[in-house]
PDB file of C-alpha atoms in Angstrom:
ATOM      1  CA  UNK H  13     -46.777  41.718 -43.187  1.00  0.00           C
ATOM      2  CA  UNK H  14     -50.423  40.754 -43.448  1.00  0.00           C
ATOM      3  CA  UNK H  15     -51.343  37.209 -42.522  1.00  0.00           C
ATOM      4  CA  UNK H  16     -54.141  35.137 -41.073  1.00  0.00           C
ATOM      5  CA  UNK H  17     -54.119  33.520 -37.673  1.00  0.00           C
ATOM      6  CA  UNK H  18     -57.056  31.317 -36.739  1.00  0.00           C
ATOM      7  CA  UNK H  19     -59.000  32.779 -39.666  1.00  0.00           C
ATOM      8  CA  UNK H  20     -58.459  36.413 -38.608  1.00  0.00           C
ATOM      9  CA  UNK H  21     -56.435  38.921 -40.657  1.00  0.00           C
ATOM     10  CA  UNK H  22     -53.490  40.501 -38.837  1.00  0.00           C
ATOM     11  CA  UNK H  23     -50.962  43.159 -39.845  1.00  0.00           C
ATOM     12  CA  UNK H  24     -47.501  43.288 -38.234  1.00  0.00           C
ATOM     13  CA  UNK H  25     -44.477  45.482 -38.807  1.00  0.00           C
ATOM     14  CA  UNK H  26     -41.441  43.245 -39.055  1.00  0.00           C
ATOM     15  CA  UNK H  27     -38.789  45.915 -38.925  1.00  0.00           C
ATOM     16  CA  UNK H  28     -38.200  49.601 -39.305  1.00  0.00           C
ATOM     17  CA  UNK H  29     -34.817  49.945 -40.912  1.00  0.00           C
ATOM     18  CA  UNK H  30     -32.789  51.494 -43.649  1.00  0.00           C
ATOM     19  CA  UNK H  31     -31.246  49.725 -46.633  1.00  0.00           C
ATOM     20  CA  UNK H  32     -27.918  50.906 -48.049  1.00  0.00           C
ATOM     21  CA  UNK H  33     -29.800  52.710 -50.832  1.00  0.00           C
ATOM     22  CA  UNK H  34     -33.126  52.609 -52.622  1.00  0.00           C
ATOM     23  CA  UNK H  35     -31.798  50.683 -55.630  1.00  0.00           C
ATOM     24  CA  UNK H  36     -33.583  47.394 -56.186  1.00  0.00           C
ATOM     25  CA  UNK H  37     -30.608  45.200 -55.267  1.00  0.00           C
ATOM     26  CA  UNK H  38     -30.121  46.952 -51.899  1.00  0.00           C
ATOM     27  CA  UNK H  39     -33.852  46.841 -51.153  1.00  0.00           C
ATOM     28  CA  UNK H  40     -34.021  43.137 -52.009  1.00  0.00           C
ATOM     29  CA  UNK H  41     -30.926  42.390 -49.892  1.00  0.00           C
ATOM     30  CA  UNK H  42     -32.488  44.309 -47.000  1.00  0.00           C
ATOM     31  CA  UNK H  43     -35.692  42.272 -47.278  1.00  0.00           C
ATOM     32  CA  UNK H  44     -33.771  38.986 -47.445  1.00  0.00           C
ATOM     33  CA  UNK H  45     -31.484  39.958 -44.530  1.00  0.00           C
ATOM     34  CA  UNK H  46     -34.468  40.991 -42.396  1.00  0.00           C
ATOM     35  CA  UNK H  47     -36.344  37.774 -43.124  1.00  0.00           C
ATOM     36  CA  UNK H  48     -33.244  35.754 -42.231  1.00  0.00           C
ATOM     37  CA  UNK H  49     -32.603  37.650 -38.976  1.00  0.00           C
ATOM     38  CA  UNK H  50     -36.215  37.209 -37.910  1.00  0.00           C
ATOM     39  CA  UNK H  51     -36.069  33.474 -38.721  1.00  0.00           C
ATOM     40  CA  UNK H  52     -38.908  33.875 -41.218  1.00  0.00           C
ATOM     41  CA  UNK H  53     -37.000  32.708 -44.289  1.00  0.00           C
ATOM     42  CA  UNK H  54     -37.988  29.084 -43.600  1.00  0.00           C
ATOM     43  CA  UNK H  55     -41.696  29.818 -43.984  1.00  0.00           C
ATOM     44  CA  UNK H  56     -41.359  31.980 -47.072  1.00  0.00           C
ATOM     45  CA  UNK H  57     -42.820  29.227 -49.243  1.00  0.00           C
ATOM     46  CA  UNK H  58     -46.120  30.566 -47.876  1.00  0.00           C
ATOM     47  CA  UNK H  59     -45.270  34.055 -49.160  1.00  0.00           C
ATOM     48  CA  UNK H  60     -48.085  34.775 -51.644  1.00  0.00           C
ATOM     49  CA  UNK H  61     -48.215  38.513 -52.277  1.00  0.00           C
ATOM     50  CA  UNK H  62     -46.186  41.706 -52.352  1.00  0.00           C
ATOM     51  CA  UNK H  63     -47.514  45.247 -52.868  1.00  0.00           C
ATOM     52  CA  UNK H  64     -45.363  48.276 -53.587  1.00  0.00           C
ATOM     53  CA  UNK H  65     -45.462  51.649 -55.239  1.00  0.00           C
ATOM     54  CA  UNK H  66     -44.986  51.689 -58.997  1.00  0.00           C
ATOM     55  CA  UNK H  67     -41.424  53.030 -59.012  1.00  0.00           C
ATOM     56  CA  UNK H  68     -39.044  51.256 -61.382  1.00  0.00           C
ATOM     57  CA  UNK H  69     -36.780  50.112 -58.544  1.00  0.00           C
ATOM     58  CA  UNK H  70     -39.768  48.185 -57.173  1.00  0.00           C
ATOM     59  CA  UNK H  71     -41.581  47.020 -60.316  1.00  0.00           C
ATOM     60  CA  UNK H  72     -38.859  47.051 -62.969  1.00  0.00           C
ATOM     61  CA  UNK H  73     -39.114  44.157 -65.425  1.00  0.00           C
ATOM     62  CA  UNK H  74     -35.419  43.222 -65.362  1.00  0.00           C
ATOM     63  CA  UNK H  75     -34.115  44.025 -61.891  1.00  0.00           C
ATOM     64  CA  UNK H  76     -36.982  45.409 -59.800  1.00  0.00           C
ATOM     65  CA  UNK H  77     -37.644  44.074 -56.317  1.00  0.00           C
ATOM     66  CA  UNK H  78     -40.818  42.348 -57.511  1.00  0.00           C
ATOM     67  CA  UNK H  79     -38.892  40.617 -60.317  1.00  0.00           C
ATOM     68  CA  UNK H  80     -36.255  39.423 -57.845  1.00  0.00           C
ATOM     69  CA  UNK H  81     -38.956  38.177 -55.476  1.00  0.00           C
ATOM     70  CA  UNK H  82     -40.685  36.281 -58.316  1.00  0.00           C
ATOM     71  CA  UNK H  83     -37.379  34.606 -59.213  1.00  0.00           C
ATOM     72  CA  UNK H  84     -36.979  33.337 -55.655  1.00  0.00           C
ATOM     73  CA  UNK H  85     -40.690  32.732 -54.924  1.00  0.00           C
ATOM     74  CA  UNK H  86     -42.334  31.798 -58.256  1.00  0.00           C
ATOM     75  CA  UNK H  87     -45.883  31.665 -56.860  1.00  0.00           C
ATOM     76  CA  UNK H  88     -45.847  35.213 -55.492  1.00  0.00           C
ATOM     77  CA  UNK H  89     -48.354  37.732 -56.831  1.00  0.00           C
ATOM     78  CA  UNK H  90     -46.991  41.270 -57.025  1.00  0.00           C
ATOM     79  CA  UNK H  91     -49.245  44.310 -57.301  1.00  0.00           C
ATOM     80  CA  UNK H  92     -48.995  48.068 -57.472  1.00  0.00           C
ATOM     81  CA  UNK H  93     -50.357  49.293 -54.120  1.00  0.00           C
ATOM     82  CA  UNK H  94     -53.978  50.415 -54.404  1.00  0.00           C
ATOM     83  CA  UNK H  95     -53.353  53.455 -52.189  1.00  0.00           C
ATOM     84  CA  UNK H  96     -50.524  54.659 -54.436  1.00  0.00           C
ATOM     85  CA  UNK H  97     -52.566  54.029 -57.574  1.00  0.00           C
ATOM     86  CA  UNK H  98     -55.505  55.962 -56.148  1.00  0.00           C
ATOM     87  CA  UNK H  99     -53.240  58.869 -55.184  1.00  0.00           C
ATOM     88  CA  UNK H 100     -51.733  59.004 -58.681  1.00  0.00           C
ATOM     89  CA  UNK H 101     -55.154  58.822 -60.355  1.00  0.00           C
ATOM     90  CA  UNK H 102     -56.500  61.625 -58.152  1.00  0.00           C
ATOM     91  CA  UNK H 103     -53.444  63.743 -58.834  1.00  0.00           C
ATOM     92  CA  UNK H 104     -53.755  63.230 -62.606  1.00  0.00           C
ATOM     93  CA  UNK H 105     -57.487  64.044 -62.579  1.00  0.00           C
ATOM     94  CA  UNK H 106     -57.033  67.261 -60.612  1.00  0.00           C
ATOM     95  CA  UNK H 107     -53.966  68.289 -62.593  1.00  0.00           C
ATOM     96  CA  UNK H 108     -55.808  67.765 -65.895  1.00  0.00           C
ATOM     97  CA  UNK H 109     -59.035  69.500 -64.862  1.00  0.00           C
ATOM     98  CA  UNK H 110     -57.523  72.388 -62.896  1.00  0.00           C
ATOM     99  CA  UNK H 111     -53.810  72.802 -63.787  1.00  0.00           C
ATOM    100  CA  UNK H 112     -53.398  76.300 -62.308  1.00  0.00           C
ATOM    101  CA  UNK H 113     -55.345  75.458 -59.178  1.00  0.00           C
ATOM    102  CA  UNK H 114     -53.326  72.244 -58.762  1.00  0.00           C
ATOM    103  CA  UNK H 115     -50.024  74.147 -58.742  1.00  0.00           C
ATOM    104  CA  UNK H 116     -51.380  76.633 -56.205  1.00  0.00           C
ATOM    105  CA  UNK H 117     -52.745  73.827 -54.034  1.00  0.00           C
ATOM    106  CA  UNK H 118     -49.428  71.954 -54.031  1.00  0.00           C
ATOM    107  CA  UNK H 119     -47.590  75.152 -53.111  1.00  0.00           C
ATOM    108  CA  UNK H 120     -50.073  75.805 -50.292  1.00  0.00           C
ATOM    109  CA  UNK H 121     -49.853  72.249 -48.921  1.00  0.00           C
ATOM    110  CA  UNK H 122     -46.045  72.157 -49.036  1.00  0.00           C
ATOM    111  CA  UNK H 123     -45.949  75.550 -47.316  1.00  0.00           C
ATOM    112  CA  UNK H 124     -48.323  74.359 -44.586  1.00  0.00           C
ATOM    113  CA  UNK H 125     -46.343  71.175 -44.118  1.00  0.00           C
ATOM    114  CA  UNK H 126     -43.091  73.034 -43.528  1.00  0.00           C
ATOM    115  CA  UNK H 127     -44.796  75.706 -41.412  1.00  0.00           C
ATOM    116  CA  UNK H 128     -45.994  73.079 -38.930  1.00  0.00           C
ATOM    117  CA  UNK H 129     -43.036  70.711 -39.267  1.00  0.00           C
ATOM    118  CA  UNK H 130     -40.498  73.295 -38.130  1.00  0.00           C
ATOM    119  CA  UNK H 131     -42.289  74.605 -35.053  1.00  0.00           C
ATOM    120  CA  UNK H 132     -43.473  72.628 -32.048  1.00  0.00           C
ATOM    121  CA  UNK H 133     -45.432  75.701 -30.935  1.00  0.00           C
ATOM    122  CA  UNK H 134     -47.350  75.755 -34.223  1.00  0.00           C
ATOM    123  CA  UNK H 135     -47.988  71.988 -33.978  1.00  0.00           C
ATOM    124  CA  UNK H 136     -49.492  72.438 -30.507  1.00  0.00           C
ATOM    125  CA  UNK H 137     -51.702  75.257 -31.770  1.00  0.00           C
ATOM    126  CA  UNK H 138     -52.855  73.155 -34.710  1.00  0.00           C
ATOM    127  CA  UNK H 139     -53.714  70.213 -32.448  1.00  0.00           C
ATOM    128  CA  UNK H 140     -55.632  72.513 -30.091  1.00  0.00           C
ATOM    129  CA  UNK H 141     -57.524  74.070 -33.007  1.00  0.00           C
ATOM    130  CA  UNK H 142     -58.325  70.632 -34.418  1.00  0.00           C
ATOM    131  CA  UNK H 143     -59.705  69.440 -31.080  1.00  0.00           C
ATOM    132  CA  UNK H 144     -61.948  72.521 -30.808  1.00  0.00           C
ATOM    133  CA  UNK H 145     -63.163  72.139 -34.399  1.00  0.00           C
ATOM    134  CA  UNK H 146     -63.938  68.439 -33.858  1.00  0.00           C
ATOM    135  CA  UNK H 147     -66.339  69.351 -31.094  1.00  0.00           C
ATOM    136  CA  UNK H 148     -68.076  72.090 -33.041  1.00  0.00           C
ATOM    137  CA  UNK H 149     -68.385  69.972 -36.197  1.00  0.00           C
ATOM    138  CA  UNK H 150     -69.884  66.986 -34.344  1.00  0.00           C
ATOM    139  CA  UNK H 151     -66.928  64.821 -35.343  1.00  0.00           C
ATOM    140  CA  UNK H 152     -65.999  62.064 -32.947  1.00  0.00           C
ATOM    141  CA  UNK H 153     -62.384  62.461 -31.870  1.00  0.00           C
ATOM    142  CA  UNK H 154     -60.667  59.520 -30.225  1.00  0.00           C
ATOM    143  CA  UNK H 155     -60.156  61.529 -27.002  1.00  0.00           C
ATOM    144  CA  UNK H 156     -63.620  63.076 -26.904  1.00  0.00           C
ATOM    145  CA  UNK H 157     -67.280  62.262 -26.720  1.00  0.00           C
ATOM    146  CA  UNK H 158     -69.810  63.084 -29.407  1.00  0.00           C
ATOM    147  CA  UNK H 159     -71.311  66.557 -29.080  1.00  0.00           C
ATOM    148  CA  UNK H 160     -74.816  67.119 -30.412  1.00  0.00           C
TER     149      UNK H 160
END
């Protein structure tokens, strides 16, 4: 949730949980249940915006989460998340310009992901390599000082 307090923007995670499924009705029920449990439902008249990915369960015209939210909170503005839109636009541009290279890149990235995901030893090596490269590339790392 993003809100302002004393004129300053703040972001807070309300809950990390799991709805029954990813269908719009279960997602909406999960949101409503969470808001009720956190005693936030009373202030929901101040709820002005909701951003989500563009999946039909979120943005569907008849039963999407955004449609259900608009029914309950008529003044809410719902938008397709800018980050998701940017990712999709980038993907489409690369896929159109370089279709063969795109397929190879996706295969490479998925392979790298699983290579490091499955091995704590490989993760440690990657972190160590990254830290060394940050120093040599003059990139400020949060645990380091700038090297010139």
